[in-house]
Coordinates of C-alpha atoms and ligand atoms in Angstrom, one line a residue:
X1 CA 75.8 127.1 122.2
X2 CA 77.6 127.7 118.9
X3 CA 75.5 128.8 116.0
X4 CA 74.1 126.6 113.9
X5 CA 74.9 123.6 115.3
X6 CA 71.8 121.1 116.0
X7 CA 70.8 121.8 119.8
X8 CA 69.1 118.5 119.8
X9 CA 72.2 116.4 120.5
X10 CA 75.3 118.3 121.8
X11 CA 77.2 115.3 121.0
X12 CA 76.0 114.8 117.3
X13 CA 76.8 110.8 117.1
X14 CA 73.5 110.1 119.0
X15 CA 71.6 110.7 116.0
X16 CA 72.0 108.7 112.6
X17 CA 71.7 110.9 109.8
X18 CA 70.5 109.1 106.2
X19 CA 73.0 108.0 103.5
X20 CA 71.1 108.4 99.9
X21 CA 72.3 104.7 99.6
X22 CA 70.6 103.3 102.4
X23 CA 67.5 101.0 102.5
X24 CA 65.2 102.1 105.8
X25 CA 66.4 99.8 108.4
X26 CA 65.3 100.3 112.1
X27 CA 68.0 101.5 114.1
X28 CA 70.2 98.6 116.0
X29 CA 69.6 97.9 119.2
X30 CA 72.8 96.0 120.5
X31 CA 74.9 98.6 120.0
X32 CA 74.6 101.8 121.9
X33 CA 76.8 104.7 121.9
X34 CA 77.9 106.2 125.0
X35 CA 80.7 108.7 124.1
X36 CA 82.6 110.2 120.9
X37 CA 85.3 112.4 120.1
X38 CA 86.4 112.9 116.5
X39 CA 84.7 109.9 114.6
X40 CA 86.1 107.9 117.4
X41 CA 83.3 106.8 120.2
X42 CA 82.9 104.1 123.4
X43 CA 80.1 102.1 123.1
X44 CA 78.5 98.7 124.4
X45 CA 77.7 95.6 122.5
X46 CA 74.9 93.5 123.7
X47 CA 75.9 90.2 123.1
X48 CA 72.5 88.6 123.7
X49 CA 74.0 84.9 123.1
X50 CA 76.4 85.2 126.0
X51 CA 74.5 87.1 128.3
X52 CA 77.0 89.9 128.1
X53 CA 77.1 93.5 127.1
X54 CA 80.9 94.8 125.6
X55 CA 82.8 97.9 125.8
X56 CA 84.0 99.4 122.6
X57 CA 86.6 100.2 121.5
X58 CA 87.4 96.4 122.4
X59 CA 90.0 93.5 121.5
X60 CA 89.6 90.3 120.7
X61 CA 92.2 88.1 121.3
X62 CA 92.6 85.2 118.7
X63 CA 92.4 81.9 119.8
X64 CA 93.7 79.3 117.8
X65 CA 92.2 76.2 119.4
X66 CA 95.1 73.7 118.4
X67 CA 98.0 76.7 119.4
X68 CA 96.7 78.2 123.2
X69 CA 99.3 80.4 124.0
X70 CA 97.3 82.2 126.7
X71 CA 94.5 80.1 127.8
X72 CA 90.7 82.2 127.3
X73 CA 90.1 81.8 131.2
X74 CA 93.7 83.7 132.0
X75 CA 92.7 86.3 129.3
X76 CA 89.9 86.7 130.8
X77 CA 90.7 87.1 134.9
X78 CA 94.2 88.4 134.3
X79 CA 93.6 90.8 131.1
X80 CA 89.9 91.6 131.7
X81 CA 88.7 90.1 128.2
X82 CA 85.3 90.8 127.3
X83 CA 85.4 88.7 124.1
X84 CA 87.5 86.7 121.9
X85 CA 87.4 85.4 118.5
X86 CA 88.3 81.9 117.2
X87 CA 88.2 80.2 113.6
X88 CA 84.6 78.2 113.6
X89 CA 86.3 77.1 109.8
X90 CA 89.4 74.8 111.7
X91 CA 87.1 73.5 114.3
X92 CA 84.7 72.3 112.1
X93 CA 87.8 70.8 110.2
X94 CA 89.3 69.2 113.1
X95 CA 88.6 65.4 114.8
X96 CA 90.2 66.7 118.2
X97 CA 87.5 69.4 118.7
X98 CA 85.2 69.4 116.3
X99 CA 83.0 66.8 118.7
X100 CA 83.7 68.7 121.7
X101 CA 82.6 72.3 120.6
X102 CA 79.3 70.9 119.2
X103 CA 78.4 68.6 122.8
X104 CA 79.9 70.9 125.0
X105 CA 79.9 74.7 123.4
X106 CA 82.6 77.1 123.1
X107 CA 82.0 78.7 126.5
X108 CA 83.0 74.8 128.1
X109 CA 85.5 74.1 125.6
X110 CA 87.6 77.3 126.3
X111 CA 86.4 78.0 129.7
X112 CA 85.4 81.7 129.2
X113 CA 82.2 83.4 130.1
X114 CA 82.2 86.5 127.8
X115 CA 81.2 86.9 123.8
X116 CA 82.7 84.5 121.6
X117 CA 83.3 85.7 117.9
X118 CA 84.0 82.9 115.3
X119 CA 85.0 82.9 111.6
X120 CA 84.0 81.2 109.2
X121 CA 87.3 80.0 106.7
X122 CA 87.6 82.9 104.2
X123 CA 90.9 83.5 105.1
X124 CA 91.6 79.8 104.3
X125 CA 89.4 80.3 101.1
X126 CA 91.8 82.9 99.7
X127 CA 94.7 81.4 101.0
X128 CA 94.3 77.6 99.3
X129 CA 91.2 78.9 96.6
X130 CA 88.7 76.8 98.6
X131 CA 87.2 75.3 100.9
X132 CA 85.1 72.3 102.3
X133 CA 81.8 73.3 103.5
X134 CA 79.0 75.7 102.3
X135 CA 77.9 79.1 103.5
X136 CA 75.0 77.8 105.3
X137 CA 76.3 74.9 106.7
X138 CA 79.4 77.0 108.4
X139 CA 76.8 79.3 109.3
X140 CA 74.8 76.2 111.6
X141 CA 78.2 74.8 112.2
X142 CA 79.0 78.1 114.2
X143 CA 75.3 78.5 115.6
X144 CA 75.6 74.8 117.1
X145 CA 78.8 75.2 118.5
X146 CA 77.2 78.3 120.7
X147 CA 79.5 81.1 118.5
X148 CA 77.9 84.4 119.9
X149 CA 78.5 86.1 116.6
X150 CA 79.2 84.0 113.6
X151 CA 80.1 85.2 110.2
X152 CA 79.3 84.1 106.2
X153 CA 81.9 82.8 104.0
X154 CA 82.8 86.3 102.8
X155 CA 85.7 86.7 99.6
X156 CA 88.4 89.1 100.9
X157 CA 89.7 90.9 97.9
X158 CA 93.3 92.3 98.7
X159 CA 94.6 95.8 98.3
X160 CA 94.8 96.4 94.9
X161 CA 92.7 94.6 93.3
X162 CA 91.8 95.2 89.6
X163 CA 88.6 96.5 89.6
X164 CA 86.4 94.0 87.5
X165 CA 87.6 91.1 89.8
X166 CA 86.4 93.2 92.9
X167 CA 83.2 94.3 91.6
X168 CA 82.5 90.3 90.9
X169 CA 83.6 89.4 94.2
X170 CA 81.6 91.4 96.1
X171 CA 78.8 90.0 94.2
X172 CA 79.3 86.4 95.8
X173 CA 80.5 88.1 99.3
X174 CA 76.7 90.6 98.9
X175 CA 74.9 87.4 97.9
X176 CA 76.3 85.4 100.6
X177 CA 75.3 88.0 103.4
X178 CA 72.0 88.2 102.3
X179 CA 71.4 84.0 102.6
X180 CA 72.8 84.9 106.1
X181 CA 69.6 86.5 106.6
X182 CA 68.1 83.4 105.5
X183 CA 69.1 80.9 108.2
X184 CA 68.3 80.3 111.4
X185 CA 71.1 81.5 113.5
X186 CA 69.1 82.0 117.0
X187 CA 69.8 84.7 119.0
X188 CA 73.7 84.3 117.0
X189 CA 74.5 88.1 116.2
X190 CA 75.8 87.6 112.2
X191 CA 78.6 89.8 111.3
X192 CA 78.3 91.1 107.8
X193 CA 81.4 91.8 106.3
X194 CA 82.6 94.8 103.7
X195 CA 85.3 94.2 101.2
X196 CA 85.9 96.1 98.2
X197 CA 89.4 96.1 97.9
X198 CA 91.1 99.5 97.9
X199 CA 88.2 101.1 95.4
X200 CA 86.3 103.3 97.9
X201 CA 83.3 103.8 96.2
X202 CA 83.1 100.0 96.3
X203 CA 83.6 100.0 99.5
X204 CA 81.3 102.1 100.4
X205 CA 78.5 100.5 97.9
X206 CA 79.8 97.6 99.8
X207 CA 79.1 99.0 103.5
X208 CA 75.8 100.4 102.4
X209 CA 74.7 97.4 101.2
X210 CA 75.9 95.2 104.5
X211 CA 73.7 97.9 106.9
X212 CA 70.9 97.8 104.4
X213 CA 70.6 93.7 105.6
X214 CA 69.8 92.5 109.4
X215 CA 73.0 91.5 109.6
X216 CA 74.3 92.7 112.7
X217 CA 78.6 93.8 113.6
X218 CA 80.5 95.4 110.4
X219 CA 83.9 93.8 110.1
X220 CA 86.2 96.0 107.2
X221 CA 87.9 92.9 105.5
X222 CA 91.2 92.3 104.0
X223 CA 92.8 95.1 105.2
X224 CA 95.8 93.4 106.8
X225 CA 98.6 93.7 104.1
X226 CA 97.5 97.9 104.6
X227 CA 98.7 97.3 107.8
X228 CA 101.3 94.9 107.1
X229 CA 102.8 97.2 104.3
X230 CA 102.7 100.6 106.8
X231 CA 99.5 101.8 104.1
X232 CA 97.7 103.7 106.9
X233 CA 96.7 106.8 104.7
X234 CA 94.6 104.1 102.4
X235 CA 93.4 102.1 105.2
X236 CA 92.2 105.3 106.6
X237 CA 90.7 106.0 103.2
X238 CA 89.5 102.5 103.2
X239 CA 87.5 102.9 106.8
X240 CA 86.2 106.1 106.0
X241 CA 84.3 105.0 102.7
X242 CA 83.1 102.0 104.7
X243 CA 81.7 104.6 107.3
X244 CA 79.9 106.7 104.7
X245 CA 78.1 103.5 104.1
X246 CA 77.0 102.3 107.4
X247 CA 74.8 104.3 110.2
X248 CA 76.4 105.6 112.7
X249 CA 74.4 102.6 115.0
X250 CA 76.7 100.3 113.1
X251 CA 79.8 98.4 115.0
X252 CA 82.9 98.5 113.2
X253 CA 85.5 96.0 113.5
X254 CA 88.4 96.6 111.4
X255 CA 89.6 93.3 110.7
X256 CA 93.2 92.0 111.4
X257 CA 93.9 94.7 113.6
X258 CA 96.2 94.0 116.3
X259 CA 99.0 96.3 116.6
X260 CA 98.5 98.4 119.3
X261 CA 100.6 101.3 117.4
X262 CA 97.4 102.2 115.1
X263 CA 94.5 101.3 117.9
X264 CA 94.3 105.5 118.6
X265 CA 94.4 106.1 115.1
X266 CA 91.4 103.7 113.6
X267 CA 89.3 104.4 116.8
X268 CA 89.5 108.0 115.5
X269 CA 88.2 106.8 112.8
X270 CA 85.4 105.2 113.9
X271 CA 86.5 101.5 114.5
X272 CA 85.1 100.0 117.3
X273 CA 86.8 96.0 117.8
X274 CA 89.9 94.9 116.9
X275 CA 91.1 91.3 116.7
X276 CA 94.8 90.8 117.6
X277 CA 96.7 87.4 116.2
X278 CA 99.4 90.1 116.7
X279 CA 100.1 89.3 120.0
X280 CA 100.7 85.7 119.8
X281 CA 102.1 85.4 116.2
X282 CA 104.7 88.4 117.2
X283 CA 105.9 86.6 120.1
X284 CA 106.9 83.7 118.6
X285 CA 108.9 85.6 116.6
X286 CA 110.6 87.0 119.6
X287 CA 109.0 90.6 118.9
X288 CA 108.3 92.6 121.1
X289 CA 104.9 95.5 120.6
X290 CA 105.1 99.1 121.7
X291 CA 102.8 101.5 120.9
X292 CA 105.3 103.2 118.7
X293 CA 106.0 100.0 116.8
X294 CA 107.8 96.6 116.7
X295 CA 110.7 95.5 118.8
X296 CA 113.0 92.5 118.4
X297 CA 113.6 91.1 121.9
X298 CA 117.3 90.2 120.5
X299 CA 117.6 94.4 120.3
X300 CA 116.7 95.7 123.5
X301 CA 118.5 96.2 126.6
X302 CA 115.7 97.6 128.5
X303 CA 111.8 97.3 128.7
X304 CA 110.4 100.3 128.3
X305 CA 107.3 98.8 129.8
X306 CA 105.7 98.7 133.4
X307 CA 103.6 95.5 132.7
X308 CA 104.3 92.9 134.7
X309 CA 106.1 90.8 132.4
X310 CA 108.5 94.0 132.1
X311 CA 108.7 94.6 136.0
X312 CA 109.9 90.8 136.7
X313 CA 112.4 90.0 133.7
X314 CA 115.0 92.3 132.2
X315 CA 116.0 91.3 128.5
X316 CA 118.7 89.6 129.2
X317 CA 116.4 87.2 131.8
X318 CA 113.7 86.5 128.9
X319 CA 116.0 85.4 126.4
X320 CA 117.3 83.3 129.2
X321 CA 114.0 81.6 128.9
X322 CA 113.3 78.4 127.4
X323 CA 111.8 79.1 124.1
X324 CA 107.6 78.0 125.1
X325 CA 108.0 79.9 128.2
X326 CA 109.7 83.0 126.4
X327 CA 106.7 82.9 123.4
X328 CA 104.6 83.0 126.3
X329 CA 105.7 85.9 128.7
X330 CA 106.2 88.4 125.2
X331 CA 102.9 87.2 124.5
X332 CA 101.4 88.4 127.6
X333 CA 103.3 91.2 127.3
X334 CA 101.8 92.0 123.8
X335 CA 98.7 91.6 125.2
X336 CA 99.1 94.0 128.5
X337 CA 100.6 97.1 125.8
X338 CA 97.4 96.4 123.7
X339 CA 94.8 96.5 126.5
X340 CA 96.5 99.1 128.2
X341 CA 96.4 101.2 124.6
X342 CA 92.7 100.6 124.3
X343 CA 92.1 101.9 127.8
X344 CA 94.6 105.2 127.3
X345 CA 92.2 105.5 124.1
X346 CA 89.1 105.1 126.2
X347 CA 90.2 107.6 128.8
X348 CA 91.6 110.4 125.7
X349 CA 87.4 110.0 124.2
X350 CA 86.3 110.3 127.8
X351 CA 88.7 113.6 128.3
X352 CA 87.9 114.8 124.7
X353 CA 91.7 114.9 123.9
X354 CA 91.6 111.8 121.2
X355 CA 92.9 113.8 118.5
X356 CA 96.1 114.8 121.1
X357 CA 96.7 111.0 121.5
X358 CA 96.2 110.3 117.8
X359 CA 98.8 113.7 117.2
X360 CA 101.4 112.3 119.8
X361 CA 101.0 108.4 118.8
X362 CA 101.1 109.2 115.0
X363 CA 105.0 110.5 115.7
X364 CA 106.3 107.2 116.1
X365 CA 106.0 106.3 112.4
X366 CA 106.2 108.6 109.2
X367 CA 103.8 106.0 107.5
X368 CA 101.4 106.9 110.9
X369 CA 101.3 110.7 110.1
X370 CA 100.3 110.6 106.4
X371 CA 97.3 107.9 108.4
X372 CA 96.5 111.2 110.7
X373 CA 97.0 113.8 107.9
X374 CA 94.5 111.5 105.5
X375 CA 92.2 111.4 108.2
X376 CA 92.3 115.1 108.9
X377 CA 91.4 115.5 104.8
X378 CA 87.8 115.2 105.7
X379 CA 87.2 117.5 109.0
X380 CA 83.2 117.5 107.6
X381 CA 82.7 113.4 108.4
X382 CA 85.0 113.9 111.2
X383 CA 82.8 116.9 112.7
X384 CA 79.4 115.2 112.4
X385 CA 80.2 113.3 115.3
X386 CA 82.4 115.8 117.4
X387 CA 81.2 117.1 120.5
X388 CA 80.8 120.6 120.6
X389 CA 82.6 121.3 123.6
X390 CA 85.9 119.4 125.1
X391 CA 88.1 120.7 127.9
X392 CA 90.7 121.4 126.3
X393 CA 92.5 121.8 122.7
X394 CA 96.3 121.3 122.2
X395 CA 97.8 123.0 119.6
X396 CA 100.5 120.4 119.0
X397 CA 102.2 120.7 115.7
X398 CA 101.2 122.2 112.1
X399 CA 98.3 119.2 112.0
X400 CA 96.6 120.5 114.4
X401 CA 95.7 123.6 112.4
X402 CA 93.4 120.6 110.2
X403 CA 91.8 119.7 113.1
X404 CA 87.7 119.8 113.0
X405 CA 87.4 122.0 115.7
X406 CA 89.0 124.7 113.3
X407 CA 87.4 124.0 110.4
X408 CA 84.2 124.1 112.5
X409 CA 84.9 127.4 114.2
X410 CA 85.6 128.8 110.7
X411 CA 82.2 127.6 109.0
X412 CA 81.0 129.4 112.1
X413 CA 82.4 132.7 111.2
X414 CA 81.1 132.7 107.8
X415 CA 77.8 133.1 109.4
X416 CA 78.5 135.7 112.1
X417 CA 77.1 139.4 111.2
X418 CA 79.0 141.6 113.0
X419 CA 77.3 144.6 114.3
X420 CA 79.2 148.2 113.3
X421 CA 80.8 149.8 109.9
X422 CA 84.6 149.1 110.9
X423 CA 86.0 146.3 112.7
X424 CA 89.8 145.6 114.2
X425 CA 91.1 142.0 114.1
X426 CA 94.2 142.6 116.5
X427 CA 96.6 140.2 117.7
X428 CA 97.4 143.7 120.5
X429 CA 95.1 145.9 122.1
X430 CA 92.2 147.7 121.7
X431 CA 91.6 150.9 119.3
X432 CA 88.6 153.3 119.9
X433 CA 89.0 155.1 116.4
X434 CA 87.2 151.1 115.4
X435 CA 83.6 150.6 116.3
X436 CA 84.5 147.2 117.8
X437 CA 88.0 145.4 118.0
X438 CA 88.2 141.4 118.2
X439 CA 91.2 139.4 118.6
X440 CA 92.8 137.5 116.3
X441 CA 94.4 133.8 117.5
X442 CA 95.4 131.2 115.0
X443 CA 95.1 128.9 114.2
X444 CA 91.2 129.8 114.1
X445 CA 91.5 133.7 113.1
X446 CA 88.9 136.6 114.5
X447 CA 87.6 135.9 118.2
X448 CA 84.7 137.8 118.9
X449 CA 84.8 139.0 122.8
X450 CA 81.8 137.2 124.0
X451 CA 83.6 134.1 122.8
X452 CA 87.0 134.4 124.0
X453 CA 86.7 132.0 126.7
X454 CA 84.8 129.5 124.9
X455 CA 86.6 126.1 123.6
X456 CA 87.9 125.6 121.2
X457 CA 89.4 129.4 121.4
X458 CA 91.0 128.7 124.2
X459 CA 93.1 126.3 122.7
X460 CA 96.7 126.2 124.8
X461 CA 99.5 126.8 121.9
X462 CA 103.0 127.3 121.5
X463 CA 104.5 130.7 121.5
X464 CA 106.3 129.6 118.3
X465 CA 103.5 128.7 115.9
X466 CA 104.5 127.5 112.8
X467 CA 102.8 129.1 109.3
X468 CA 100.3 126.5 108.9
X469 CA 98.5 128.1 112.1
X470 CA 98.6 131.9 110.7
X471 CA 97.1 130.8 107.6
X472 CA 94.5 129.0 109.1
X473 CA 93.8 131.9 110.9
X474 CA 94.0 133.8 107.7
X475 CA 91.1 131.7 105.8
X476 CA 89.3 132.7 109.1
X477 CA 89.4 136.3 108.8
X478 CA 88.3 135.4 104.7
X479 CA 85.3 133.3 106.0
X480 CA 83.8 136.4 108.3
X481 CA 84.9 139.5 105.5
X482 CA 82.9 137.5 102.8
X483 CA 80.1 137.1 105.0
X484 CA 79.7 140.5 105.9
X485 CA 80.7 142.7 102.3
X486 CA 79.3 145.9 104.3
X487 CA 81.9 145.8 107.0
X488 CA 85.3 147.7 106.5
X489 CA 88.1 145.3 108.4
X490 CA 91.6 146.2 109.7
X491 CA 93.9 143.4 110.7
X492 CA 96.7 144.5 113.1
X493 CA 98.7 141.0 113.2
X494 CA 102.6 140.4 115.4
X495 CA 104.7 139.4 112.7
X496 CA 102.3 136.8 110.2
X497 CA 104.2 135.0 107.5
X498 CA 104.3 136.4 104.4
X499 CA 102.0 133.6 103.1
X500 CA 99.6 134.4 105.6
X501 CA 98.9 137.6 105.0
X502 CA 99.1 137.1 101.4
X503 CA 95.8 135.3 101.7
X504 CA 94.0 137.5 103.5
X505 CA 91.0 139.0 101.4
X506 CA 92.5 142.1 99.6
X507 CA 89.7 144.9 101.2
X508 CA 90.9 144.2 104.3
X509 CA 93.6 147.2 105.4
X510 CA 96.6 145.2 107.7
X511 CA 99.1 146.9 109.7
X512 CA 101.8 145.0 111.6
X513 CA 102.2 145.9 115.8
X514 CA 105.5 147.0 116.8
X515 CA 107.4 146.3 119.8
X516 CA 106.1 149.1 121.8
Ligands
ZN1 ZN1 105.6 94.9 129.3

């Protein structure tokens, strides 16, 4: 057991820890978390409406009632769907289904036996500056229609919004989620959205405010032109202030999230649904998803897919297709690289390796790194929820040297004592003329014996380690001199950078190993 971390819960998301913002609420009993790595964590979603309980990280498909491209029932037996989400705002607003959905219910009128997610016509709202019906009457629209989890006419402020206007609009959005409380939705879950443009103390205010109501699932709104515009770093910015808001009891669903590319990288950061238009709108646009980006079918000459979309048609064949039939198959496609994404994402939390997958998927866009290095920034909100111990650590590239595992393992050395008067940090052997010798591995610095073959020290790296992993190691060997001003260190390092051993502390004597 390392010191000083709580022994109560080896994996530290089981416990919510208080935010000075937050009202006492009782914890929230649909959601329960099952595993985490990073912020990033699987979970299940009671649905109590539908009778169903859902896996997170999860997608929900968007189903435009007038537009099926894949019909719920097929999402569900051929793509293992859990839940989907469709607009409550254009059924209400249209004569073919409007009837239907309230006499039969969703479940009938799509033919699909999991959760079923509506909205409620904010997009529309800030698309044509308004709308037709009130917050409480789309609110008993979606209730009567059997939505399992229905949501208030929120205001989504864009990116970039002046400050003044966002502060007033989240007045009307915190006021509307609070009469949410107020009507009788049944057993409807109510999801209680955050906005707050890009200001993240807003958006946190925002967050806190949204946990601090009954409200139940914690959609972070109006983040699509991030997305749209490659602005990962500030939508990671913009998730994390919503976190800092909510308990970690709270399940996120990061709004307008459908590309598969960023799934590893906002589960990492503690989102927990998606919803993908993606999938559909992309394909008829005769694009193509990968989890490294966007492909225009006109482009390729080969899938590089195993789906079996992929396995049956070459390009050539699909845009061979008649155009409905060709929407369809990319479509499907789409949707078989998302689920599979979610699942490789599932399986890297399981395996503790999350942050490898975020590392490795984060190389197929420049705009992804800066969203892995902004998420690295804070290693403290990132370790609250780590586990401890994980099989393995990969010491991929110069980010990994941010990783919290280091920064952890170093907080942890400034509270080791260290028994003796003189102490060797050696990247070689052993020297009896010191009263104890430990070894010295970036990226994490001195390695006490009795720990050597503890994670995360065993981490597999490269035999060419770039800087960034010496000076890590470097603030290591500052964190356990400082804590112990009694001790006199050596450091006896293979060939540091200069700028690594120009910040190690200056009482510490260092020699440099030769070849022999
Ligand atoms: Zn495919």
């Amino acid at each position: 057991m390392l010191d000083g971390v709580p022994t109560d819960s080896a994996i530290g998301i089981q416990s919510a820890y208080p935010s000075p913002h937050r009202r006492f609420v009782p914890m929230r009993e649909i959601f329960e978390l099952r595993d985490g790595d990073g912020a990033g964590r699987i979970g299940e979603l009671t649905v109590p409406r539908a009778g169903v309980t859902v896996e997170t990280p999860a997608l929900l498909p968007v189903i435009n009632p007038h537009l099926r491209t894949i019909e719920p029932a097929t999402l569900e037996s051929e793509f293992g769907a859990e839940i989907l989400i469709t607009n409550g705002y254009i059924l209400y607003g249209s004569d073919q289904f409007r009837d239907r959905a309230l006499s039969e219910g969703l479940a009938e009128l799509f033919d699909f036996t999991g959760a079923i997610m509506t909205d409620s016509g904010s997009f529309q709202l800030s698309e044509y500056g308004e709308i037709s019906v009130t917050n409480a009457e789309i609110l008993r629209f979606q209730r009567d229609i059997g939505s399992d989890i229905g949501t208030p006419i929120d205001i989504p402020t864009p990116p970039d919004t002046a400050r003044e206007r966002t502060k007033s609009e989240l007045k009307t959005t915190q006021s509307r989620l609070e009469a949410a409380e107020s009507v009788d939705t049944g057993e409807m879950l109510v999801n209680a959205p955050i906005q707050g443009s890009t200001h993240a103390d807003l958006r946190e205010e925002a967050a806190a405010h949204a946990y601090g109501t009954s409200l139940d699932v914690f959609p972070v709104g109006a983040v699509v032109p991030l997305m749209n515009g490659y602005r990962y770093a500030e939508m990671i910015e913009v998730v994390r202030a919503a976190k800092r808001g909510l308990g970690t009891d709270a399940p996120v669903h990061l709004f307008g999230a459908g590309h598969p590319m960023m799934f590893a990288l906002a589960v990492a950061a503690g989102c927990d649904l998606f919803d993908s238009a993606a999938y559909a709108l992309y394909a008829r646009d005769g694009r193509y998803l990968t989890v490294a980006g966007t492909d225009h079918l006109e482009d390729l000459d080969y899938f590089p897919c195993s789906c079996p979309v992929c396995t049956e048609h070459t390009p050539t064949t699909l845009r061979e297709c008649a155009d409905d039939r060709r929407e369809e198959l990319l479509a499907r496609h789409n949707l078989h690289v998302s689920y599979r994404e979610l699942r490789t994402v599932k399986q890297a939390i399981r395996e503790g390796n999350l942050f490898e997958l975020v590392e490795r998927r984060a190389r197929g866009h420049p705009a992804m790194v800066d969203g892995y290095r902004t998420l690295l920034d804070d290693s403290a909100a990132l370790e609250r929820h780590d586990p401890v111990s994980k099989a393995a650590f990969f010491y991929l590239s110069a980010d990994s040297a941010r990783r919290p595992e280091v920064s952890r393992y170093h907080d942890r050395l400034s509270r080791l004592s260290v028994p003796g008067e003189r102490v060797l940090l050696s990247a070689g052997g052993d020297n009896s003329r010191f009263d104890e010798t430990w070894r010295l591995r970036p990226p994490f610095g001195p390695v006490p014996p009795a720990l050597s073959d503890s994670y995360p020290l065993t981490a597999e790296r490269p035999d060419r380690l770039d800087r960034e992993a010496y000076e890590a190691a470097a603030r290591g060997v500052s964190r356990l001199v400082e804590a112990n001003p009694d001790v006199q260190f050596a450091v006896a390092h293979w060939r540091w950078p200069d700028a690594a051993l120009d910040a190690l502390p200056k009482r510490v004597d260092v020699l440099e190993l030769s070849e022999e």
